[in-house]
Structure formats: C-alpha cells, structure tokens
mmCIF file of N, CA and C in Angstrom:
data_model
loop_
_atom_site.group_PDB
_atom_site.id
_atom_site.type_symbol
_atom_site.label_atom_id
_atom_site.label_comp_id
_atom_site.label_asym_id
_atom_site.label_seq_id
_atom_site.Cartn_x
_atom_site.Cartn_y
_atom_site.Cartn_z
ATOM 1 N N VAL L 1 71.452 76.337 78.009
ATOM 2 C CA VAL L 1 71.568 77.930 78.793
ATOM 3 C C VAL L 1 70.532 78.671 78.675
ATOM 4 N N LYS L 2 69.791 79.369 79.254
ATOM 5 C CA LYS L 2 68.980 80.090 78.940
ATOM 6 C C LYS L 2 69.689 81.520 78.821
ATOM 7 N N PRO L 3 70.226 83.096 78.115
ATOM 8 C CA PRO L 3 70.750 83.514 78.060
ATOM 9 C C PRO L 3 70.665 84.711 79.111
ATOM 10 N N SER L 4 69.278 84.591 79.792
ATOM 11 C CA SER L 4 69.082 85.640 80.734
ATOM 12 C C SER L 4 69.445 84.442 82.440
ATOM 13 N N LYS L 5 70.355 83.661 82.687
ATOM 14 C CA LYS L 5 70.641 82.451 83.601
ATOM 15 C C LYS L 5 72.563 83.358 83.563
ATOM 16 N N ILE L 6 72.942 84.120 82.178
ATOM 17 C CA ILE L 6 74.208 84.054 82.298
ATOM 18 C C ILE L 6 74.887 85.800 82.328
ATOM 19 N N VAL L 7 73.964 86.311 83.686
ATOM 20 C CA VAL L 7 74.452 87.790 83.806
ATOM 21 C C VAL L 7 75.002 87.436 85.307
ATOM 22 N N ASN L 8 75.522 88.991 85.806
ATOM 23 C CA ASN L 8 75.548 89.101 87.105
ATOM 24 C C ASN L 8 75.109 90.791 87.040
ATOM 25 N N GLY L 9 75.423 91.810 88.561
ATOM 26 C CA GLY L 9 75.306 92.324 89.146
ATOM 27 C C GLY L 9 75.465 93.496 88.092
ATOM 28 N N ASN L 10 76.939 93.366 87.334
ATOM 29 C CA ASN L 10 77.912 93.970 85.786
ATOM 30 C C ASN L 10 76.967 94.004 84.671
ATOM 31 N N GLY L 11 75.593 93.139 84.859
ATOM 32 C CA GLY L 11 75.555 93.110 82.925
ATOM 33 C C GLY L 11 75.821 91.730 82.961
ATOM 34 N N SER L 12 75.543 91.762 81.437
ATOM 35 C CA SER L 12 75.640 90.056 80.482
ATOM 36 C C SER L 12 77.029 89.673 80.238
ATOM 37 N N MET L 13 77.892 88.937 80.256
ATOM 38 C CA MET L 13 79.540 88.419 79.736
ATOM 39 C C MET L 13 79.451 89.370 78.709
ATOM 40 N N SER L 14 80.562 89.892 78.934
ATOM 41 C CA SER L 14 81.197 90.765 77.669
ATOM 42 C C SER L 14 82.176 89.443 76.272
ATOM 43 N N TYR L 15 82.496 88.723 76.347
ATOM 44 C CA TYR L 15 83.530 88.009 75.576
ATOM 45 C C TYR L 15 83.675 87.043 76.202
ATOM 46 N N PRO L 16 82.647 86.045 76.648
ATOM 47 C CA PRO L 16 83.212 84.476 76.791
ATOM 48 C C PRO L 16 84.449 83.458 75.464
ATOM 49 N N GLU L 17 85.145 82.679 76.282
ATOM 50 C CA GLU L 17 86.512 82.621 75.686
ATOM 51 C C GLU L 17 86.008 81.174 75.831
ATOM 52 N N ARG L 18 86.440 80.109 76.840
ATOM 53 C CA ARG L 18 86.394 79.349 76.620
ATOM 54 C C ARG L 18 84.597 78.446 77.966
ATOM 55 N N ILE L 19 84.662 77.350 77.617
ATOM 56 C CA ILE L 19 83.826 76.885 78.786
ATOM 57 C C ILE L 19 84.294 75.506 79.339
ATOM 58 N N ALA L 20 84.357 74.990 80.520
ATOM 59 C CA ALA L 20 84.114 73.831 81.128
ATOM 60 C C ALA L 20 83.737 72.717 82.068
ATOM 61 N N PHE L 21 83.438 71.875 82.355
ATOM 62 C CA PHE L 21 82.327 71.217 83.032
ATOM 63 C C PHE L 21 83.057 70.216 84.392
ATOM 64 N N ASN L 22 82.593 70.519 85.791
ATOM 65 C CA ASN L 22 83.134 69.568 86.067
ATOM 66 C C ASN L 22 82.653 68.116 86.476
ATOM 67 N N LYS L 23 82.945 67.441 87.233
ATOM 68 C CA LYS L 23 82.571 65.735 87.410
ATOM 69 C C LYS L 23 80.241 65.648 88.447
ATOM 70 N N ASP L 24 80.565 67.415 88.753
ATOM 71 C CA ASP L 24 79.807 67.515 89.270
ATOM 72 C C ASP L 24 78.821 68.309 88.759
ATOM 73 N N GLY L 25 78.699 68.403 87.082
ATOM 74 C CA GLY L 25 78.350 68.700 86.914
ATOM 75 C C GLY L 25 77.491 70.207 86.321
ATOM 76 N N MET L 26 78.883 71.207 87.631
ATOM 77 C CA MET L 26 79.190 72.576 87.737
ATOM 78 C C MET L 26 79.859 73.122 85.851
ATOM 79 N N TRP L 27 79.743 74.161 85.797
ATOM 80 C CA TRP L 27 80.334 74.863 84.918
ATOM 81 C C TRP L 27 81.069 76.306 85.120
ATOM 82 N N ALA L 28 81.693 76.435 83.990
ATOM 83 C CA ALA L 28 82.596 77.816 84.434
ATOM 84 C C ALA L 28 82.467 77.987 82.374
ATOM 85 N N VAL L 29 83.377 79.664 83.458
ATOM 86 C CA VAL L 29 83.306 80.612 81.300
ATOM 87 C C VAL L 29 84.172 81.132 81.445
ATOM 88 N N ALA L 30 85.158 81.141 81.242
ATOM 89 C CA ALA L 30 86.057 82.539 81.506
ATOM 90 C C ALA L 30 85.710 83.426 80.733
ATOM 91 N N ASP L 31 85.743 85.298 80.979
ATOM 92 C CA ASP L 31 84.995 85.966 80.605
ATOM 93 C C ASP L 31 86.449 86.655 80.199
ATOM 94 N N TYR L 32 86.953 87.276 78.458
ATOM 95 C CA TYR L 32 87.724 87.551 77.586
ATOM 96 C C TYR L 32 88.112 88.913 79.010
ATOM 97 N N ASN L 33 87.054 89.567 78.192
ATOM 98 C CA ASN L 33 87.079 91.317 78.258
ATOM 99 C C ASN L 33 86.743 91.479 80.116
ATOM 100 N N LYS L 34 86.028 90.711 80.575
ATOM 101 C CA LYS L 34 85.532 91.042 82.548
ATOM 102 C C LYS L 34 86.249 90.422 82.780
ATOM 103 N N ASN L 35 87.158 90.381 82.643
ATOM 104 C CA ASN L 35 88.875 89.550 82.907
ATOM 105 C C ASN L 35 88.229 88.825 84.677
ATOM 106 N N CYS L 36 87.035 87.797 84.727
ATOM 107 C CA CYS L 36 86.613 87.477 85.270
ATOM 108 C C CYS L 36 86.681 85.456 84.743
ATOM 109 N N VAL L 37 85.615 84.437 85.632
ATOM 110 C CA VAL L 37 85.607 83.395 85.362
ATOM 111 C C VAL L 37 83.806 83.130 86.086
ATOM 112 N N TYR L 38 83.289 83.026 85.781
ATOM 113 C CA TYR L 38 81.296 82.843 86.053
ATOM 114 C C TYR L 38 81.376 80.887 86.679
ATOM 115 N N LEU L 39 80.867 80.806 87.734
ATOM 116 C CA LEU L 39 81.322 80.340 87.898
ATOM 117 C C LEU L 39 79.354 79.277 88.552
ATOM 118 N N PHE L 40 79.190 78.384 87.577
ATOM 119 C CA PHE L 40 77.315 78.437 87.683
ATOM 120 C C PHE L 40 77.546 76.658 87.609
ATOM 121 N N ASP L 41 76.632 76.148 88.503
ATOM 122 C CA ASP L 41 76.023 74.913 89.419
ATOM 123 C C ASP L 41 75.440 73.844 88.539
ATOM 124 N N ASP L 42 74.925 72.658 88.877
ATOM 125 C CA ASP L 42 74.418 71.903 87.956
ATOM 126 C C ASP L 42 72.687 72.129 87.141
ATOM 127 N N ARG L 43 72.331 73.373 87.759
ATOM 128 C CA ARG L 43 71.085 74.154 87.238
ATOM 129 C C ARG L 43 70.959 75.503 86.293
ATOM 130 N N ASP L 44 72.232 75.536 86.615
ATOM 131 C CA ASP L 44 72.765 76.447 84.951
ATOM 132 C C ASP L 44 72.157 78.393 85.810
ATOM 133 N N GLU L 45 72.180 77.767 87.739
ATOM 134 C CA GLU L 45 72.493 79.198 88.467
ATOM 135 C C GLU L 45 73.953 79.987 88.767
ATOM 136 N N LEU L 46 73.943 80.877 88.177
ATOM 137 C CA LEU L 46 75.067 81.516 89.182
ATOM 138 C C LEU L 46 75.896 81.558 90.626
ATOM 139 N N VAL L 47 76.800 81.347 90.925
ATOM 140 C CA VAL L 47 77.386 80.445 91.985
ATOM 141 C C VAL L 47 77.700 82.075 92.431
ATOM 142 N N ARG L 48 78.916 82.229 91.798
ATOM 143 C CA ARG L 48 80.510 83.204 92.402
ATOM 144 C C ARG L 48 80.595 83.304 90.761
ATOM 145 N N THR L 49 80.920 84.961 90.979
ATOM 146 C CA THR L 49 82.540 85.479 89.610
ATOM 147 C C THR L 49 83.155 85.598 90.913
ATOM 148 N N ILE L 50 84.133 85.026 89.895
ATOM 149 C CA ILE L 50 85.069 85.008 90.321
ATOM 150 C C ILE L 50 86.351 85.284 89.913
ATOM 151 N N GLY L 51 87.853 86.372 90.863
ATOM 152 C CA GLY L 51 89.133 87.269 89.240
ATOM 153 C C GLY L 51 88.077 88.324 88.922
ATOM 154 N N SER L 52 89.067 89.551 88.937
ATOM 155 C CA SER L 52 88.760 91.069 89.184
ATOM 156 C C SER L 52 90.690 91.038 88.112
ATOM 157 N N HIS L 53 90.308 92.078 87.771
ATOM 158 C CA HIS L 53 91.284 92.687 86.580
ATOM 159 C C HIS L 53 93.060 92.886 87.516
ATOM 160 N N GLY L 54 93.471 92.620 86.976
ATOM 161 C CA GLY L 54 94.772 93.270 87.873
ATOM 162 C C GLY L 54 96.338 91.911 87.585
ATOM 163 N N SER L 55 97.140 91.521 88.199
ATOM 164 C CA SER L 55 98.247 90.642 88.078
ATOM 165 C C SER L 55 98.107 90.156 89.298
ATOM 166 N N SER L 56 98.051 91.085 90.229
ATOM 167 C CA SER L 56 97.113 90.034 91.757
ATOM 168 C C SER L 56 97.583 88.482 91.478
ATOM 169 N N ASP L 57 98.030 87.083 92.543
ATOM 170 C CA ASP L 57 97.434 85.979 92.839
ATOM 171 C C ASP L 57 95.879 87.016 92.664
ATOM 172 N N GLY L 58 95.775 85.622 91.568
ATOM 173 C CA GLY L 58 93.980 85.089 92.083
ATOM 174 C C GLY L 58 92.507 86.551 91.208
ATOM 175 N N GLN L 59 94.004 87.407 90.612
ATOM 176 C CA GLN L 59 93.011 88.533 89.615
ATOM 177 C C GLN L 59 94.210 87.743 87.812
ATOM 178 N N PHE L 60 92.496 88.813 86.521
ATOM 179 C CA PHE L 60 93.442 87.644 85.603
ATOM 180 C C PHE L 60 93.235 89.461 84.536
ATOM 181 N N ARG L 61 94.251 89.295 83.491
ATOM 182 C CA ARG L 61 94.204 89.717 82.725
ATOM 183 C C ARG L 61 93.721 89.483 81.363
ATOM 184 N N ASN L 62 92.487 88.883 80.634
ATOM 185 C CA ASN L 62 91.914 88.247 80.291
ATOM 186 C C ASN L 62 92.207 86.533 80.257
ATOM 187 N N PRO L 63 91.456 86.806 80.785
ATOM 188 C CA PRO L 63 91.267 84.641 80.889
ATOM 189 C C PRO L 63 91.223 84.222 79.863
ATOM 190 N N GLN L 64 91.669 83.546 79.353
ATOM 191 C CA GLN L 64 91.269 82.284 77.802
ATOM 192 C C GLN L 64 90.444 81.112 77.651
ATOM 193 N N GLY L 65 91.052 80.867 78.448
ATOM 194 C CA GLY L 65 90.920 79.175 79.682
ATOM 195 C C GLY L 65 90.873 78.517 80.235
ATOM 196 N N VAL L 66 90.092 77.918 80.122
ATOM 197 C CA VAL L 66 89.131 77.461 82.438
ATOM 198 C C VAL L 66 89.256 75.500 82.190
ATOM 199 N N SER L 67 89.415 75.282 83.211
ATOM 200 C CA SER L 67 89.613 74.202 83.107
ATOM 201 C C SER L 67 89.146 73.012 84.443
ATOM 202 N N PHE L 68 88.942 71.818 84.705
ATOM 203 C CA PHE L 68 89.213 71.131 85.930
ATOM 204 C C PHE L 68 89.758 70.100 86.415
ATOM 205 N N ASP L 69 90.146 70.134 87.375
ATOM 206 C CA ASP L 69 91.144 68.222 87.549
ATOM 207 C C ASP L 69 89.833 68.055 88.737
ATOM 208 N N SER L 70 90.161 66.151 88.722
ATOM 209 C CA SER L 70 89.618 65.650 89.249
ATOM 210 C C SER L 70 89.190 65.876 90.944
ATOM 211 N N HIS L 71 89.888 66.880 91.233
ATOM 212 C CA HIS L 71 89.782 67.180 92.720
ATOM 213 C C HIS L 71 88.423 68.368 92.081
ATOM 214 N N ASN L 72 88.102 69.334 91.245
ATOM 215 C CA ASN L 72 87.641 70.109 91.319
ATOM 216 C C ASN L 72 88.631 71.609 91.848
ATOM 217 N N HIS L 73 89.385 71.985 91.523
ATOM 218 C CA HIS L 73 90.552 72.812 91.474
ATOM 219 C C HIS L 73 90.301 72.901 89.454
ATOM 220 N N LEU L 74 89.925 74.710 89.451
ATOM 221 C CA LEU L 74 89.903 75.044 88.260
ATOM 222 C C LEU L 74 91.128 76.220 88.201
ATOM 223 N N TYR L 75 91.853 75.267 86.105
ATOM 224 C CA TYR L 75 92.972 76.550 86.064
ATOM 225 C C TYR L 75 92.238 77.269 84.679
ATOM 226 N N VAL L 76 92.615 78.648 85.315
ATOM 227 C CA VAL L 76 92.455 79.723 84.205
ATOM 228 C C VAL L 76 93.886 80.257 83.953
ATOM 229 N N SER L 77 93.589 79.776 82.127
ATOM 230 C CA SER L 77 94.966 80.794 81.084
ATOM 231 C C SER L 77 94.470 82.173 81.278
ATOM 232 N N ASP L 78 95.664 82.654 82.203
ATOM 233 C CA ASP L 78 95.911 84.667 82.305
ATOM 234 C C ASP L 78 96.539 84.177 81.135
ATOM 235 N N TYR L 79 96.034 85.065 79.894
ATOM 236 C CA TYR L 79 96.945 85.619 79.027
ATOM 237 C C TYR L 79 97.644 86.900 78.747
ATOM 238 N N TYR L 80 97.724 87.680 78.881
ATOM 239 C CA TYR L 80 98.289 88.880 79.218
ATOM 240 C C TYR L 80 99.468 88.869 80.309
ATOM 241 N N ASN L 81 99.122 87.752 81.619
ATOM 242 C CA ASN L 81 100.062 88.210 83.339
ATOM 243 C C ASN L 81 100.743 87.044 82.246
ATOM 244 N N HIS L 82 100.515 85.872 80.995
ATOM 245 C CA HIS L 82 101.193 84.890 80.704
ATOM 246 C C HIS L 82 101.242 84.201 82.254
ATOM 247 N N ARG L 83 100.575 83.148 82.715
ATOM 248 C CA ARG L 83 100.260 82.183 83.796
ATOM 249 C C ARG L 83 99.024 80.538 83.292
ATOM 250 N N ILE L 84 99.581 80.792 84.239
ATOM 251 C CA ILE L 84 97.736 79.102 84.456
ATOM 252 C C ILE L 84 97.813 79.603 85.845
ATOM 253 N N GLN L 85 96.492 80.116 86.120
ATOM 254 C CA GLN L 85 96.161 79.739 87.654
ATOM 255 C C GLN L 85 96.008 79.084 89.120
ATOM 256 N N LYS L 86 95.958 78.273 89.046
ATOM 257 C CA LYS L 86 95.183 77.135 90.662
ATOM 258 C C LYS L 86 93.958 78.510 91.203
ATOM 259 N N LEU L 87 92.789 77.475 91.234
ATOM 260 C CA LEU L 87 91.783 78.579 92.303
ATOM 261 C C LEU L 87 91.072 76.938 92.842
ATOM 262 N N ASP L 88 90.555 77.129 94.361
ATOM 263 C CA ASP L 88 89.774 75.828 94.146
ATOM 264 C C ASP L 88 88.181 76.647 94.165
ATOM 265 N N ILE L 89 87.756 75.484 94.527
ATOM 266 C CA ILE L 89 85.657 75.884 93.856
ATOM 267 C C ILE L 89 85.653 76.762 94.410
ATOM 268 N N HIS L 90 85.825 77.290 95.104
ATOM 269 C CA HIS L 90 85.152 78.649 95.734
ATOM 270 C C HIS L 90 86.147 80.160 95.383
ATOM 271 N N GLY L 91 86.534 79.418 94.106
ATOM 272 C CA GLY L 91 87.859 81.034 94.025
ATOM 273 C C GLY L 91 89.451 81.397 94.653
ATOM 274 N N ASN L 92 89.345 79.932 95.707
ATOM 275 C CA ASN L 92 91.118 81.083 96.751
ATOM 276 C C ASN L 92 91.507 80.501 95.487
ATOM 277 N N TYR L 93 92.318 81.384 95.281
ATOM 278 C CA TYR L 93 93.678 81.054 94.810
ATOM 279 C C TYR L 93 94.611 80.002 95.466
ATOM 280 N N LEU L 94 95.487 79.293 94.391
ATOM 281 C CA LEU L 94 96.197 78.294 95.354
ATOM 282 C C LEU L 94 97.731 78.078 94.367
ATOM 283 N N LEU L 95 97.825 78.439 93.672
ATOM 284 C CA LEU L 95 99.248 79.104 93.203
ATOM 285 C C LEU L 95 99.241 78.956 91.627
ATOM 286 N N LYS L 96 100.328 79.507 91.235
ATOM 287 C CA LYS L 96 100.433 79.283 89.331
ATOM 288 C C LYS L 96 101.535 79.664 89.111
ATOM 289 N N PHE L 97 102.194 78.902 87.691
ATOM 290 C CA PHE L 97 102.782 78.620 86.733
ATOM 291 C C PHE L 97 102.943 79.240 86.032
ATOM 292 N N GLY L 98 103.779 79.418 84.964
ATOM 293 C CA GLY L 98 104.303 80.483 84.029
ATOM 294 C C GLY L 98 105.017 81.620 83.837
ATOM 295 N N SER L 99 105.443 82.151 83.045
ATOM 296 C CA SER L 99 105.510 83.298 82.565
ATOM 297 C C SER L 99 105.965 83.884 81.673
ATOM 298 N N ASN L 100 106.079 85.330 81.177
ATOM 299 C CA ASN L 100 106.185 85.698 80.086
ATOM 300 C C ASN L 100 107.972 85.477 79.758
ATOM 301 N N GLY L 101 107.996 85.395 78.706
ATOM 302 C CA GLY L 101 109.423 85.047 78.240
ATOM 303 C C GLY L 101 109.430 84.317 76.501
ATOM 304 N N SER L 102 110.720 83.714 76.436
ATOM 305 C CA SER L 102 111.515 83.073 75.594
ATOM 306 C C SER L 102 111.390 81.643 76.865
ATOM 307 N N SER L 103 111.937 80.986 77.788
ATOM 308 C CA SER L 103 112.261 80.686 78.363
ATOM 309 C C SER L 103 111.248 79.413 78.567
ATOM 310 N N ASP L 104 112.338 78.390 79.114
ATOM 311 C CA ASP L 104 110.798 77.221 79.641
ATOM 312 C C ASP L 104 110.403 77.673 81.346
ATOM 313 N N GLY L 105 108.793 77.528 80.852
ATOM 314 C CA GLY L 105 108.171 78.051 82.329
ATOM 315 C C GLY L 105 108.091 79.263 82.769
#
C-alpha cells in the first residue's frame, strides 16, 4: 500500500495498531491515537473512517484490534472503554460486550 493512500482529511494515521482483511478484499486498520478505524476497498482506496473519540456506542478510546467475521461485520477491541464493539461494514453500531473489572464479562 502506498503511504499516500493512508490519508484522510485529518492527515495521516497516527498510531495504527492492527489490520484485518475480509473475504472481499476490503481491509481495516485500527488507529490507537486517532480513535477510529479506517476502512479500505480492494483497490487500497479509503472508503470511510469509522468512529471518533468517546465512550458512546460506535465511539472508541484507543482501539487496538480489528477483525472481520464471515458476514463482514467488524469487531473492534476498544481498549480504554474495556469492551469489544461489533459494527456493520458501513460503520453502524450493532452491539458491544465486555466491561471494566475483575469479573467475567
């Protein structure tokens, strides 16, 4: 991927943590410092930026990991919100699980 492809209106990525590919060749990158996930198509073009800083549904506080399931849902590990969020391919929030603490869940 050419570095010029990894740019949006706010400049380049700050701290890309993890990358994931789906079955259609799209790929996603979690940016820890910019609190978002970048979604690219199979031609390495930026499709959308998902999320923003915060603790509401669809927002992140330092996302670290990203993964796709077989239905193209996106899972994002949301480090300081102590949860994993499930989003659709368009970035719409679907559900979350996990919480802060020493107990299960």
